[in-house]
Every structure is written in C-alpha cells, then in structure tokens.
Short mmCIF file of C-alpha atoms in Angstrom, two decimals:
data_model
loop_
_atom_site.label_atom_id
_atom_site.label_comp_id
_atom_site.label_asym_id
_atom_site.label_seq_id
_atom_site.Cartn_x
_atom_site.Cartn_y
_atom_site.Cartn_z
CA UNK A 1 98.85 8.39 -139.75
CA UNK A 2 100.02 11.14 -137.44
CA UNK A 3 98.47 13.92 -139.50
CA UNK A 4 99.03 17.64 -139.29
CA UNK A 5 97.86 18.30 -135.69
CA UNK A 6 101.37 19.31 -134.60
CA UNK A 7 101.68 21.69 -137.54
CA UNK A 8 98.30 23.25 -136.73
CA UNK A 9 99.33 23.74 -133.10
CA UNK A 10 102.55 25.50 -134.15
CA UNK A 11 100.92 27.57 -136.87
CA UNK A 12 100.93 31.36 -136.94
CA UNK A 13 103.31 32.27 -134.10
CA UNK A 14 106.75 31.55 -132.70
CA UNK A 15 106.56 29.77 -129.33
CA UNK A 16 109.99 29.98 -127.71
CA UNK A 17 111.77 29.88 -124.38
CA UNK A 18 115.20 31.04 -125.57
CA UNK A 19 114.34 34.66 -126.09
CA UNK A 20 112.92 37.45 -128.20
CA UNK A 21 113.62 40.96 -129.36
CA UNK A 22 111.22 43.75 -128.44
CA UNK A 23 112.41 46.56 -130.71
CA UNK A 24 112.60 49.92 -129.01
CA UNK A 25 112.46 48.50 -125.48
CA UNK A 26 114.44 45.37 -124.57
CA UNK A 27 115.65 41.90 -125.52
CA UNK A 28 115.36 38.64 -123.61
CA UNK A 29 118.07 35.98 -123.75
CA UNK A 30 117.21 32.65 -122.14
CA UNK A 31 115.01 34.16 -119.49
CA UNK A 32 117.22 37.15 -118.68
CA UNK A 33 117.20 40.72 -119.83
CA UNK A 34 120.09 40.82 -122.29
CA UNK A 35 121.11 44.42 -121.65
CA UNK A 36 120.44 44.71 -117.90
CA UNK A 37 121.65 41.26 -116.77
CA UNK A 38 123.98 39.89 -119.44
CA UNK A 39 125.36 42.99 -121.11
CA UNK A 40 128.85 42.69 -119.60
CA UNK A 41 129.35 39.01 -120.40
CA UNK A 42 132.36 37.76 -122.29
CA UNK A 43 131.12 36.86 -125.77
CA UNK A 44 132.16 33.20 -125.49
CA UNK A 45 130.42 33.03 -122.10
CA UNK A 46 127.20 34.25 -123.68
CA UNK A 47 127.67 31.90 -126.63
CA UNK A 48 128.01 28.88 -124.33
CA UNK A 49 125.09 30.07 -122.21
CA UNK A 50 122.97 30.39 -125.33
CA UNK A 51 123.66 26.78 -126.24
CA UNK A 52 123.33 25.13 -122.84
CA UNK A 53 121.43 27.52 -120.59
CA UNK A 54 124.26 26.98 -118.09
CA UNK A 55 127.17 29.22 -117.14
CA UNK A 56 130.82 28.20 -117.17
CA UNK A 57 133.12 29.08 -114.29
CA UNK A 58 135.70 31.79 -114.93
CA UNK A 59 138.44 29.16 -115.07
CA UNK A 60 136.51 27.00 -117.54
CA UNK A 61 135.92 30.02 -119.71
CA UNK A 62 139.64 30.88 -119.73
CA UNK A 63 140.47 27.30 -120.68
CA UNK A 64 137.93 27.33 -123.49
CA UNK A 65 139.46 30.54 -124.78
CA UNK A 66 142.91 28.92 -124.63
CA UNK A 67 141.69 25.84 -126.54
CA UNK A 68 140.27 28.01 -129.30
CA UNK A 69 143.18 30.46 -129.44
CA UNK A 70 145.75 27.68 -129.70
CA UNK A 71 144.09 26.11 -132.73
CA UNK A 72 143.69 29.35 -134.71
CA UNK A 73 146.04 28.65 -137.60
CA UNK A 74 146.00 31.27 -140.37
CA UNK A 75 147.29 28.95 -143.08
CA UNK A 76 145.40 29.29 -146.35
CA UNK A 77 146.52 25.84 -147.48
CA UNK A 78 144.23 24.24 -144.89
CA UNK A 79 141.07 23.18 -146.70
CA UNK A 80 138.59 25.19 -144.66
CA UNK A 81 140.81 28.28 -144.56
CA UNK A 82 141.40 27.93 -148.29
CA UNK A 83 137.67 28.24 -148.96
CA UNK A 84 137.57 31.66 -147.32
CA UNK A 85 140.78 32.75 -149.02
CA UNK A 86 139.51 31.62 -152.43
CA UNK A 87 136.31 33.56 -151.81
CA UNK A 88 138.40 36.67 -151.09
CA UNK A 89 140.58 36.10 -154.12
CA UNK A 90 137.42 35.75 -156.22
CA UNK A 91 136.24 39.03 -154.64
CA UNK A 92 133.30 37.45 -152.87
CA UNK A 93 132.01 39.03 -149.61
CA UNK A 94 133.49 37.96 -146.29
CA UNK A 95 130.15 36.60 -145.04
CA UNK A 96 130.05 34.06 -147.84
CA UNK A 97 133.68 33.06 -147.52
CA UNK A 98 133.60 32.72 -143.74
CA UNK A 99 130.33 30.84 -143.45
CA UNK A 100 131.28 28.48 -146.25
CA UNK A 101 134.64 27.85 -144.58
CA UNK A 102 132.95 27.09 -141.27
CA UNK A 103 130.44 24.79 -142.95
CA UNK A 104 133.30 22.96 -144.63
CA UNK A 105 134.93 22.57 -141.20
CA UNK A 106 132.21 20.10 -140.20
CA UNK A 107 134.30 17.43 -141.89
CA UNK A 108 135.04 13.76 -141.33
CA UNK A 109 138.84 13.88 -141.69
CA UNK A 110 139.23 16.81 -139.28
CA UNK A 111 137.03 19.35 -137.50
CA UNK A 112 133.50 18.60 -136.42
CA UNK A 113 132.97 14.91 -136.72
CA UNK A 114 136.15 13.50 -135.12
CA UNK A 115 135.48 15.64 -132.05
CA UNK A 116 131.97 14.27 -131.68
CA UNK A 117 133.12 10.71 -132.11
CA UNK A 118 135.93 11.28 -129.60
CA UNK A 119 133.55 12.67 -126.98
CA UNK A 120 131.11 9.81 -127.50
CA UNK A 121 134.04 7.40 -127.20
CA UNK A 122 135.18 8.89 -123.89
CA UNK A 123 131.66 8.77 -122.46
CA UNK A 124 131.32 5.15 -123.61
CA UNK A 125 134.67 4.18 -122.08
CA UNK A 126 133.87 5.90 -118.78
CA UNK A 127 130.52 4.11 -118.61
CA UNK A 128 132.25 0.80 -119.28
CA UNK A 129 134.86 1.43 -116.59
CA UNK A 130 132.15 2.48 -114.14
CA UNK A 131 130.41 -0.81 -114.91
CA UNK A 132 133.59 -2.70 -113.97
CA UNK A 133 135.16 -3.32 -117.37
CA UNK A 134 138.89 -3.10 -118.08
CA UNK A 135 139.69 0.12 -119.94
CA UNK A 136 142.55 -1.52 -121.83
CA UNK A 137 140.32 -4.35 -123.03
CA UNK A 138 137.61 -1.94 -124.17
CA UNK A 139 140.02 0.44 -125.92
CA UNK A 140 141.94 -2.27 -127.74
CA UNK A 141 138.70 -3.94 -128.80
CA UNK A 142 137.53 -0.64 -130.32
CA UNK A 143 140.90 -0.04 -131.97
CA UNK A 144 140.85 -3.50 -133.54
CA UNK A 145 137.29 -3.08 -134.86
CA UNK A 146 137.45 0.42 -136.31
CA UNK A 147 139.18 3.78 -136.30
CA UNK A 148 139.45 5.38 -132.87
CA UNK A 149 138.81 9.06 -133.47
CA UNK A 150 140.84 11.54 -131.46
CA UNK A 151 144.08 9.63 -131.82
CA UNK A 152 146.58 9.86 -134.66
CA UNK A 153 147.11 12.79 -137.01
CA UNK A 154 148.17 13.05 -140.66
CA UNK A 155 151.69 14.36 -141.50
CA UNK A 156 152.99 14.41 -137.91
CA UNK A 157 151.36 12.48 -135.10
CA UNK A 158 152.66 14.83 -132.41
CA UNK A 159 150.12 17.56 -131.75
CA UNK A 160 152.03 20.70 -130.86
CA UNK A 161 148.97 22.39 -129.35
CA UNK A 162 148.41 19.92 -126.54
CA UNK A 163 151.30 20.88 -124.20
CA UNK A 164 150.30 24.55 -124.31
CA UNK A 165 146.68 23.87 -123.46
CA UNK A 166 147.56 21.32 -120.79
CA UNK A 167 149.88 23.87 -119.15
CA UNK A 168 146.98 26.31 -119.06
CA UNK A 169 144.66 23.61 -117.70
CA UNK A 170 147.14 22.84 -114.88
CA UNK A 171 147.46 26.54 -114.12
CA UNK A 172 143.67 26.79 -113.88
CA UNK A 173 143.31 23.56 -111.89
CA UNK A 174 141.27 21.92 -114.63
CA UNK A 175 143.62 19.10 -115.64
CA UNK A 176 142.12 16.42 -113.39
CA UNK A 177 138.66 16.03 -114.91
CA UNK A 178 137.49 12.48 -115.56
CA UNK A 179 137.32 12.87 -119.32
CA UNK A 180 140.74 14.47 -119.78
CA UNK A 181 142.31 11.88 -117.48
CA UNK A 182 140.77 8.97 -119.37
CA UNK A 183 141.74 10.60 -122.67
CA UNK A 184 145.42 10.41 -121.67
CA UNK A 185 144.98 6.92 -120.20
CA UNK A 186 143.51 5.80 -123.54
CA UNK A 187 146.52 7.32 -125.31
CA UNK A 188 148.88 5.27 -123.14
CA UNK A 189 146.95 2.12 -124.03
CA UNK A 190 146.78 2.91 -127.76
CA UNK A 191 150.50 3.66 -127.97
CA UNK A 192 151.21 0.07 -126.92
CA UNK A 193 149.10 -1.00 -129.89
CA UNK A 194 150.22 1.52 -132.53
CA UNK A 195 152.93 4.08 -131.76
CA UNK A 196 151.47 6.68 -134.13
CA UNK A 197 148.16 6.85 -132.23
CA UNK A 198 149.01 9.87 -130.12
CA UNK A 199 146.17 11.98 -128.83
CA UNK A 200 145.15 14.79 -131.16
CA UNK A 201 143.46 18.11 -130.57
CA UNK A 202 139.97 16.83 -131.34
CA UNK A 203 140.27 14.47 -128.38
CA UNK A 204 141.66 17.17 -126.12
CA UNK A 205 138.92 19.64 -126.98
CA UNK A 206 136.21 16.99 -126.67
CA UNK A 207 137.52 15.75 -123.32
CA UNK A 208 137.66 19.21 -121.78
CA UNK A 209 134.22 20.05 -123.18
CA UNK A 210 132.86 16.87 -121.61
CA UNK A 211 134.48 17.85 -118.30
CA UNK A 212 132.69 21.20 -118.62
CA UNK A 213 129.44 19.25 -118.70
CA UNK A 214 128.61 19.42 -122.39
CA UNK A 215 126.70 16.65 -124.09
CA UNK A 216 127.70 15.48 -127.56
CA UNK A 217 125.01 17.58 -129.34
CA UNK A 218 125.90 20.64 -127.23
CA UNK A 219 129.56 20.19 -128.08
CA UNK A 220 128.72 19.95 -131.78
CA UNK A 221 127.05 23.35 -131.62
CA UNK A 222 129.71 24.89 -129.38
CA UNK A 223 132.69 24.01 -131.54
CA UNK A 224 131.19 25.34 -134.77
CA UNK A 225 133.14 28.67 -134.88
CA UNK A 226 136.34 27.27 -133.36
CA UNK A 227 138.49 27.90 -136.45
CA UNK A 228 137.07 31.33 -137.21
CA UNK A 229 139.99 33.38 -135.86
CA UNK A 230 142.42 31.38 -137.97
CA UNK A 231 140.31 31.57 -141.10
CA UNK A 232 139.72 35.30 -141.15
CA UNK A 233 143.35 36.42 -141.69
CA UNK A 234 143.43 34.15 -144.74
CA UNK A 235 140.41 36.00 -146.09
CA UNK A 236 141.90 39.40 -145.31
CA UNK A 237 145.27 38.69 -146.91
CA UNK A 238 143.72 37.24 -150.05
CA UNK A 239 141.38 40.22 -150.30
CA UNK A 240 144.39 42.55 -150.19
CA UNK A 241 146.32 40.63 -152.86
CA UNK A 242 145.71 41.03 -156.58
CA UNK A 243 142.47 39.31 -157.47
CA UNK A 244 142.70 35.73 -158.64
CA UNK A 245 146.27 35.21 -157.51
CA UNK A 246 145.62 32.76 -154.66
CA UNK A 247 146.93 29.28 -155.54
CA UNK A 248 146.37 29.62 -159.30
CA UNK A 249 146.46 26.36 -161.27
CA UNK A 250 147.82 25.93 -164.77
CA UNK A 251 145.93 23.81 -167.27
CA UNK A 252 148.61 21.14 -166.99
CA UNK A 253 148.18 21.08 -163.21
CA UNK A 254 145.11 19.02 -163.98
CA UNK A 255 146.10 15.36 -164.04
CA UNK A 256 143.39 13.87 -166.23
CA UNK A 257 142.77 10.18 -165.68
CA UNK A 258 139.49 9.70 -167.54
CA UNK A 259 138.15 8.66 -170.93
CA UNK A 260 139.99 9.34 -174.18
CA UNK A 261 138.74 11.97 -176.62
CA UNK A 262 135.40 11.10 -178.24
CA UNK A 263 132.78 12.77 -180.39
CA UNK A 264 129.25 13.74 -179.34
CA UNK A 265 127.00 12.43 -182.11
CA UNK A 266 123.75 14.37 -182.27
CA UNK A 267 120.65 12.15 -182.02
CA UNK B 1 170.82 16.68 -152.21
CA UNK B 2 167.22 17.62 -151.53
CA UNK B 3 164.42 16.03 -153.53
CA UNK B 4 162.68 18.09 -156.19
CA UNK B 5 159.53 19.73 -154.87
CA UNK B 6 156.43 17.71 -155.56
CA UNK B 7 154.31 19.05 -158.39
CA UNK B 8 150.89 19.83 -156.96
CA UNK B 9 148.20 18.58 -159.32
CA UNK B 10 144.45 18.03 -159.25
CA UNK B 11 143.57 14.46 -160.18
CA UNK B 12 140.33 14.05 -162.10
CA UNK B 13 138.57 11.55 -164.32
CA UNK B 14 135.97 14.15 -165.31
CA UNK B 15 137.66 17.13 -166.85
CA UNK B 16 140.61 17.65 -169.17
CA UNK B 17 142.02 20.97 -170.32
CA UNK B 18 144.48 22.05 -172.97
CA UNK B 19 146.09 25.46 -172.54
CA UNK B 20 146.19 28.32 -175.00
CA UNK B 21 149.69 28.32 -176.55
CA UNK B 22 150.44 31.79 -175.17
CA UNK B 23 149.01 31.32 -171.64
CA UNK B 24 149.32 28.20 -169.46
CA UNK B 25 146.55 29.52 -167.19
CA UNK B 26 143.97 29.92 -169.99
CA UNK B 27 141.92 27.05 -171.41
CA UNK B 28 141.88 26.42 -175.15
CA UNK B 29 140.01 23.10 -175.12
CA UNK B 30 137.92 21.68 -172.26
CA UNK B 31 136.74 18.09 -172.40
CA UNK B 32 134.13 16.51 -170.15
CA UNK B 33 134.60 12.76 -169.92
CA UNK B 34 136.29 12.93 -173.33
CA UNK B 35 133.78 15.19 -175.11
CA UNK B 36 134.93 18.62 -176.31
CA UNK B 37 132.50 20.89 -174.46
CA UNK B 38 132.84 24.07 -176.51
CA UNK B 39 134.00 22.55 -179.79
CA UNK B 40 131.55 19.66 -180.03
CA UNK B 41 128.83 19.46 -177.37
CA UNK B 42 127.65 23.05 -177.52
CA UNK B 43 124.45 23.20 -179.55
CA UNK B 44 124.11 19.42 -179.62
CA UNK B 45 123.83 18.36 -175.97
CA UNK B 46 121.06 19.50 -173.63
CA UNK B 47 121.47 20.66 -170.01
CA UNK B 48 120.07 17.42 -168.64
CA UNK B 49 122.44 15.39 -170.84
CA UNK B 50 125.36 17.45 -169.58
CA UNK B 51 124.23 16.94 -166.00
CA UNK B 52 123.98 13.18 -166.47
CA UNK B 53 127.35 13.06 -168.24
CA UNK B 54 129.04 14.97 -165.44
CA UNK B 55 127.72 12.66 -162.71
CA UNK B 56 127.73 9.29 -164.50
CA UNK B 57 130.58 9.69 -166.96
CA UNK B 58 128.47 8.59 -169.93
CA UNK B 59 125.78 10.39 -171.92
CA UNK B 60 122.26 9.24 -171.09
CA UNK B 61 120.01 7.30 -173.41
CA UNK B 62 116.97 9.22 -174.66
CA UNK B 63 114.83 7.42 -172.06
CA UNK B 64 117.22 8.23 -169.24
CA UNK B 65 117.38 11.87 -170.28
CA UNK B 66 113.59 12.07 -170.40
CA UNK B 67 113.31 10.56 -166.92
CA UNK B 68 115.89 12.91 -165.41
CA UNK B 69 114.25 15.84 -167.19
CA UNK B 70 110.89 14.94 -165.63
CA UNK B 71 112.50 14.71 -162.22
CA UNK B 72 114.16 18.10 -162.69
CA UNK B 73 110.81 19.65 -163.50
CA UNK B 74 109.25 18.05 -160.42
CA UNK B 75 112.05 19.29 -158.15
CA UNK B 76 112.62 22.76 -159.62
CA UNK B 77 110.42 24.64 -157.15
CA UNK B 78 109.26 23.25 -153.82
CA UNK B 79 107.25 26.46 -153.41
CA UNK B 80 107.43 29.31 -150.88
CA UNK B 81 106.03 27.26 -147.96
CA UNK B 82 108.95 24.84 -148.20
CA UNK B 83 111.52 25.58 -145.45
CA UNK B 84 114.35 25.65 -148.00
CA UNK B 85 112.63 28.31 -150.08
CA UNK B 86 111.51 30.10 -146.91
CA UNK B 87 115.19 30.35 -145.91
CA UNK B 88 116.15 31.72 -149.33
CA UNK B 89 113.38 34.31 -149.05
CA UNK B 90 114.78 35.38 -145.65
CA UNK B 91 117.92 36.29 -147.56
CA UNK B 92 116.17 37.87 -150.51
CA UNK B 93 113.72 39.96 -148.53
CA UNK B 94 116.45 41.90 -146.70
CA UNK B 95 118.81 42.36 -149.61
CA UNK B 96 121.34 39.69 -148.71
CA UNK B 97 123.67 38.59 -151.48
CA UNK B 98 122.42 36.15 -154.09
CA UNK B 99 124.82 33.47 -152.89
CA UNK B 100 123.72 33.99 -149.28
CA UNK B 101 120.13 33.30 -150.28
CA UNK B 102 121.16 30.14 -152.11
CA UNK B 103 123.45 29.07 -149.24
CA UNK B 104 120.49 29.52 -146.89
CA UNK B 105 118.42 27.33 -149.19
CA UNK B 106 121.13 24.70 -149.35
CA UNK B 107 121.58 24.65 -145.56
CA UNK B 108 117.90 24.05 -144.95
CA UNK B 109 117.32 21.92 -148.02
CA UNK B 110 120.13 19.63 -146.96
CA UNK B 111 118.19 18.24 -144.02
CA UNK B 112 116.74 14.89 -143.11
CA UNK B 113 113.19 16.21 -143.01
CA UNK B 114 112.21 16.95 -146.57
CA UNK B 115 115.77 17.64 -147.69
CA UNK B 116 118.59 16.10 -149.63
CA UNK B 117 119.80 13.98 -146.71
CA UNK B 118 116.39 12.33 -146.66
CA UNK B 119 116.94 11.44 -150.32
CA UNK B 120 120.36 10.00 -149.41
CA UNK B 121 118.73 7.85 -146.71
CA UNK B 122 115.88 6.81 -149.00
CA UNK B 123 118.33 5.86 -151.74
CA UNK B 124 120.23 3.71 -149.27
CA UNK B 125 116.93 2.04 -148.43
CA UNK B 126 116.36 1.42 -152.14
CA UNK B 127 119.80 -0.10 -152.47
CA UNK B 128 119.00 -2.44 -149.57
CA UNK B 129 115.38 -3.31 -150.29
CA UNK B 130 114.84 -2.81 -154.04
CA UNK B 131 111.43 -4.12 -155.05
CA UNK B 132 111.21 -6.72 -152.30
CA UNK B 133 108.19 -5.88 -150.15
CA UNK B 134 109.34 -8.17 -147.34
CA UNK B 135 112.65 -6.33 -147.11
CA UNK B 136 110.81 -3.00 -147.04
CA UNK B 137 108.58 -4.33 -144.28
CA UNK B 138 111.66 -5.14 -142.19
CA UNK B 139 113.32 -1.83 -142.98
CA UNK B 140 110.27 0.27 -142.18
CA UNK B 141 109.55 -1.54 -138.94
CA UNK B 142 113.10 -0.86 -137.74
CA UNK B 143 114.71 1.96 -139.76
CA UNK B 144 118.47 1.96 -139.17
CA UNK B 145 119.78 4.72 -136.93
CA UNK B 146 123.28 6.09 -137.28
CA UNK B 147 125.51 6.36 -134.23
CA UNK B 148 126.94 9.65 -133.04
CA UNK B 149 127.05 11.89 -136.08
CA UNK B 150 126.66 15.50 -137.16
CA UNK B 151 123.28 14.39 -138.49
CA UNK B 152 120.59 14.06 -135.83
CA UNK B 153 118.63 10.87 -135.34
CA UNK B 154 116.06 10.26 -138.04
CA UNK B 155 112.62 11.01 -136.65
CA UNK B 156 110.59 9.39 -139.46
CA UNK B 157 111.22 6.79 -142.17
CA UNK B 158 112.97 8.43 -145.11
CA UNK B 159 110.67 9.16 -148.01
CA UNK B 160 107.47 9.40 -145.99
CA UNK B 161 105.63 12.55 -144.87
CA UNK B 162 105.73 12.90 -141.06
CA UNK B 163 102.78 15.30 -140.89
CA UNK B 164 100.78 13.96 -143.80
CA UNK B 165 97.30 12.52 -143.92
CA UNK B 166 97.55 10.81 -147.30
CA UNK B 167 99.88 10.87 -150.29
CA UNK B 168 99.17 14.22 -151.89
CA UNK B 169 97.98 14.62 -155.45
CA UNK B 170 101.40 15.82 -156.72
CA UNK B 171 103.03 12.73 -155.18
CA UNK B 172 100.50 10.48 -156.87
CA UNK B 173 100.86 12.38 -160.14
CA UNK B 174 104.64 12.08 -159.99
CA UNK B 175 104.37 8.36 -159.24
CA UNK B 176 101.96 7.85 -162.12
CA UNK B 177 104.30 9.61 -164.52
CA UNK B 178 107.43 7.85 -163.29
CA UNK B 179 105.72 4.44 -163.41
CA UNK B 180 105.66 4.65 -167.20
CA UNK B 181 109.46 4.87 -167.33
CA UNK B 182 110.74 1.85 -165.41
CA UNK B 183 109.35 -1.37 -163.88
CA UNK B 184 110.83 -0.50 -160.47
CA UNK B 185 108.94 2.77 -160.48
CA UNK B 186 105.75 1.01 -161.55
CA UNK B 187 106.28 -1.33 -158.58
CA UNK B 188 106.58 1.66 -156.27
CA UNK B 189 103.29 3.03 -157.51
CA UNK B 190 101.60 -0.36 -157.10
CA UNK B 191 102.95 -0.90 -153.60
CA UNK B 192 102.37 2.61 -152.27
CA UNK B 193 99.50 1.64 -149.97
CA UNK B 194 101.38 -1.37 -148.56
CA UNK B 195 104.52 0.68 -147.93
CA UNK B 196 102.50 3.44 -146.29
CA UNK B 197 100.89 0.87 -143.99
CA UNK B 198 104.33 -0.36 -142.92
CA UNK B 199 105.64 3.18 -142.41
CA UNK B 200 102.52 4.39 -140.66
CA UNK B 201 102.81 7.51 -142.77
CA UNK B 202 101.83 8.60 -146.27
CA UNK B 203 104.43 8.52 -148.98
CA UNK B 204 106.14 11.84 -149.63
CA UNK B 205 107.69 13.29 -152.75
CA UNK B 206 111.19 12.17 -151.90
CA UNK B 207 110.70 8.39 -152.05
CA UNK B 208 109.74 8.49 -155.75
CA UNK B 209 112.63 10.93 -156.26
CA UNK B 210 115.06 8.58 -154.54
CA UNK B 211 113.75 5.58 -156.47
CA UNK B 212 114.12 7.43 -159.77
CA UNK B 213 117.67 8.50 -159.01
CA UNK B 214 118.48 4.90 -158.08
CA UNK B 215 116.94 3.63 -161.33
CA UNK B 216 119.05 6.16 -163.25
CA UNK B 217 122.16 4.65 -161.71
CA UNK B 218 123.12 7.43 -159.32
CA UNK B 219 124.69 6.59 -155.99
CA UNK B 220 123.09 7.91 -152.82
CA UNK B 221 125.85 10.54 -152.58
CA UNK B 222 125.24 11.64 -156.17
CA UNK B 223 121.49 11.71 -155.56
CA UNK B 224 121.94 13.92 -152.51
CA UNK B 225 124.00 16.40 -154.54
CA UNK B 226 121.58 16.37 -157.47
CA UNK B 227 118.56 17.09 -155.31
CA UNK B 228 120.38 20.04 -153.73
CA UNK B 229 121.14 21.39 -157.20
CA UNK B 230 117.81 20.73 -158.83
CA UNK B 231 115.76 22.52 -156.16
CA UNK B 232 117.77 25.74 -156.29
CA UNK B 233 115.85 27.42 -159.14
CA UNK B 234 112.73 27.83 -157.02
CA UNK B 235 114.73 29.14 -154.08
CA UNK B 236 116.42 31.67 -156.35
CA UNK B 237 113.31 33.11 -157.93
CA UNK B 238 111.36 33.35 -154.67
CA UNK B 239 114.32 35.12 -153.02
CA UNK B 240 114.42 37.62 -155.88
CA UNK B 241 110.68 38.11 -155.75
CA UNK B 242 110.60 38.91 -152.01
CA UNK B 243 113.16 41.66 -152.46
CA UNK B 244 110.78 43.32 -154.87
CA UNK B 245 107.80 42.89 -152.48
CA UNK B 246 109.84 44.29 -149.55
CA UNK B 247 110.17 43.17 -145.93
CA UNK B 248 106.99 44.94 -144.77
CA UNK B 249 104.97 42.39 -146.73
CA UNK B 250 106.96 39.35 -145.55
CA UNK B 251 105.65 37.35 -142.53
CA UNK B 252 107.28 38.18 -139.20
CA UNK B 253 104.91 36.26 -136.84
CA UNK B 254 103.90 37.14 -133.29
CA UNK B 255 106.05 35.66 -130.53
CA UNK B 256 104.94 33.68 -127.50
CA UNK B 257 107.83 33.88 -125.04
CA UNK B 258 107.52 31.26 -122.33
CA UNK B 259 110.45 32.42 -120.22
CA UNK B 260 110.07 36.18 -120.00
CA UNK B 261 111.60 38.03 -117.02
CA UNK B 262 109.05 40.80 -117.48
CA UNK B 263 106.28 38.26 -117.00
CA UNK B 264 104.73 39.01 -120.33
CA UNK B 265 103.23 36.06 -122.16
CA UNK B 266 103.19 37.51 -125.61
CA UNK B 267 104.17 40.57 -127.54
#
C-alpha cells in the first residue's frame, strides 16, 4: 500500500516552478518577471513558452500564426463552432459557449486526437527509418492494419489550407524539417495505396509542431485554442440574431427509429 | 436538373415528437422509447426509472431501480474535498455562472484519477474479467495502457485508491449494501482483500460503482456519462454555498515558488 505520504507532503501549500502572482508588486512566469522581462511578448509566444519553457524563433512563431490563421473557419455548421453559436442563440454567456466549443474540439473525427496520432505516427516512422527500415514498408503496413491519421478528409480529400501554409513555410525557410518532409513522403506512399489518402491539416500542423521541437503531450496542450478565432464570429453573429433562430428544427425533422407507442403501467 | 436538397433530420431511437397542429416547431406529444412522457409517465414514473429508460431503452425492474437509486445516493455528493467539487466551488466562490461551476466540476470529475474515466476503465475491466479471480490477477498485474491519446497514461489500476491505506468505511458500507442486490456484487465484496493484494492498493469507491453499472447492463460509455451526471448535485450545492460564504473564507494557500527571479523561496 502506498499510503498518503505524498498527499501529506503536498498538503497546505502550492509548490510550483511555473510561477506565481504577488498582488500589488509583481508576477513570475516560468522563472522570469512577467512585466519586466516578458511584457512585450507576442501572446502566442508567451503561450508556447508557458507550455514548454522554451522560446520559438521569430520565423517559427510566424509559421505557427499562419497555421492557426489559415484554419480559422467561421462556419456555424461545423460541430464545434455550432456549439458556441447555439450557446449564443440560447443567450448563454460567451465564456460557456467558447469553452464548450473548444472542449468539443478535442474530438476523434477531427481536431485534437487525429493531430496527436499523426505526430506520434511521424515520430514512429522517423525512428523506424533511422533504424534502417523502409519507410514504404512501414507506412503500408500501418495503412493495412488500421487507419492512418493525418491522411484523408471527409467531403473533399484535397485540403485547401496546405498550399497556403507551405508557401509561408518556404518563405520562412521552414519547409525542410524532418517531420514535414516525411509527412509529404508518407503522402506519396499512401497515394499509391489509396488515392483519397491525401495529407490533411492535422498532419501538417502536427509535423510542423514536431519540427518546432514539441512532444506529443506538449502539442496536445498547444493546439487546444487553435479553432478559437473561427468559433468566435459564429458566437457573435448568433448573439446578434433573434434568439433561438439558429438552425431551428421542426418536430418532423426528428427521424424516429425506435420502439412503437406503449403504455407505462404503474406498479 | 439539380437534385432536391437533402432534408436534414436528426435520427434517434430514443425520442419521438408530434407537433402542435398550429406550429411545426412546438411539441404536442413527446415519447421516450415509446412512452408518452407528459401524457402517461408523469406522476407514475420516478426519476431513476426515467434515467434508466433513457439509457437502456426499457424501464427497469423494481430491483434494478432500487440498485440504481442506491448508487445515485452514494454518488450524489463526493464532498468538498473532492477535486471535482473543489473545482465547482472555485466557480461558485467568485460568482461565476452556474453552468461554469458545473462545467468545472465535469472537467475535473471526468478524469482517470477518481473521475468518470476511471469508471469507464473499471467497467472495461469488469467486461474482461467478470468474477474470475485469475483474470483479475492477470489484469491487475499488467493493466492495459492505451497508446497515444488525449487521456494520459493510467497511473494506478482503475477502481483502486492510489493514496489509500485501506478500503474506507464508506467503500465497505457501499459494498455491503450492493452485495445484497446481485451475486456479482457479493463476489466483489468477498474478493476485496484478494483484489487489493493484486492491485497493491485498497479498493476505492469507483470499483463497486463500475461493477454495479455493469450489473445493471450499462456499457462503459453509458457508465462514464452516468457517473458524470450523478455526481453533479454535490458540486452544485457546494458551489452555491461558497458564494454565500464569500471568497475571504475560501482557502487560497501559501505558495512555494521554486524558480523565483527575486530569489524568494516563499510568499
């Protein structure tokens, strides 16, 4: 039995190395004075620093901005965006709508999870290649066994965001990282297996994040607010419309496929 | 000639609605798995029966309803020391919205350490091992670990208390009560010491909870949802109570900053 020794040691105070607020005087952020040393930082720079304790180069930061800007789609039909818009239409506060929408974005079909799996996949493939394996053999073996995340996309397999971000990456000299190169090499291999398995944005984002030195858990934290700029216009527009008018459903829009009518007999 | 636009409908086996004759957006009759909720169930069916009907599609037997009712009582309030309730109180104490306090509770109460995900994992263990002690021995000596996922690696066997010394009195009282309801639950009570020896940890509240939900026929996914729901009442009332006490009487804790540029150890 391990017992409660660890709880007793942690009891009664917050022991931390990431920072603290000293009201009326100063604040410390990962070992630096927030106001004196970090006060002029770009917000995304600070956000990344808070996660990793490392700083991105100016070029990496610009690329990260480009990745996030180019996936900010204010379309209230998208499931995560729709959550925020429905909250606005129901006249719920923005904090609830936005945080719920971001929580919903940690999904399996899109958003959080495919990106993590794609990054882990790239790291696994690079390790295999470094150990002397054939990339094609490894990729096709994975594709035969299970879904390869980061490739393929519902509705239209061509991801319109990728050329824009790759152009920015070339401009910034960041298009030759090991992870982004292997991501495209994997696409070439997968397309010989299934033509619809084009690289999607989750793979692109994960590959660049890996080239920026992020681990899989760090990337999971980093990407959390990635859709925020696209979600918030959906909230704003729905909040300005007449309440309750966002995507209303009629009673006969419910396609019931369950049990026939029956009576509840009191016991 | 273009095709007619697809009619967007919600498919469901749970809920059926008939519209008021003068308004297609207003419900005249609502049926849950075939039962007329307002015209028939109201006044006859209890909350626990409704809950069971919603999840399982059939009304519970009297024994099943009694078992779920007991579980709901046991889960209703984890108490203010519980991290889930603590999170809700952080919302309540500062006047956050009611939903924000409950969302805080859900976020924390969803976890793998004492939360609904631990119930999901424990229910999967029940599905695999049942009342076979040898299978439990194998499972507890090598608990399965997921691959890369949004959920972190499990740091203790699901259903056992990582910082416990022995199964607490409420756990033993819950086990004793549940054991009267089903042979599987009696087995769990009888084998508690053997299972604790294999786990190297005392049994926690959530293994009996998981076993009960399994006995009641819920899937692990349904069990996870139910536990999130059933523990909200305590979070709600403690959040409301802290607002009345005020933030000056809510713990804030001293900080021990280990990476302070000013060289201070504590504040």
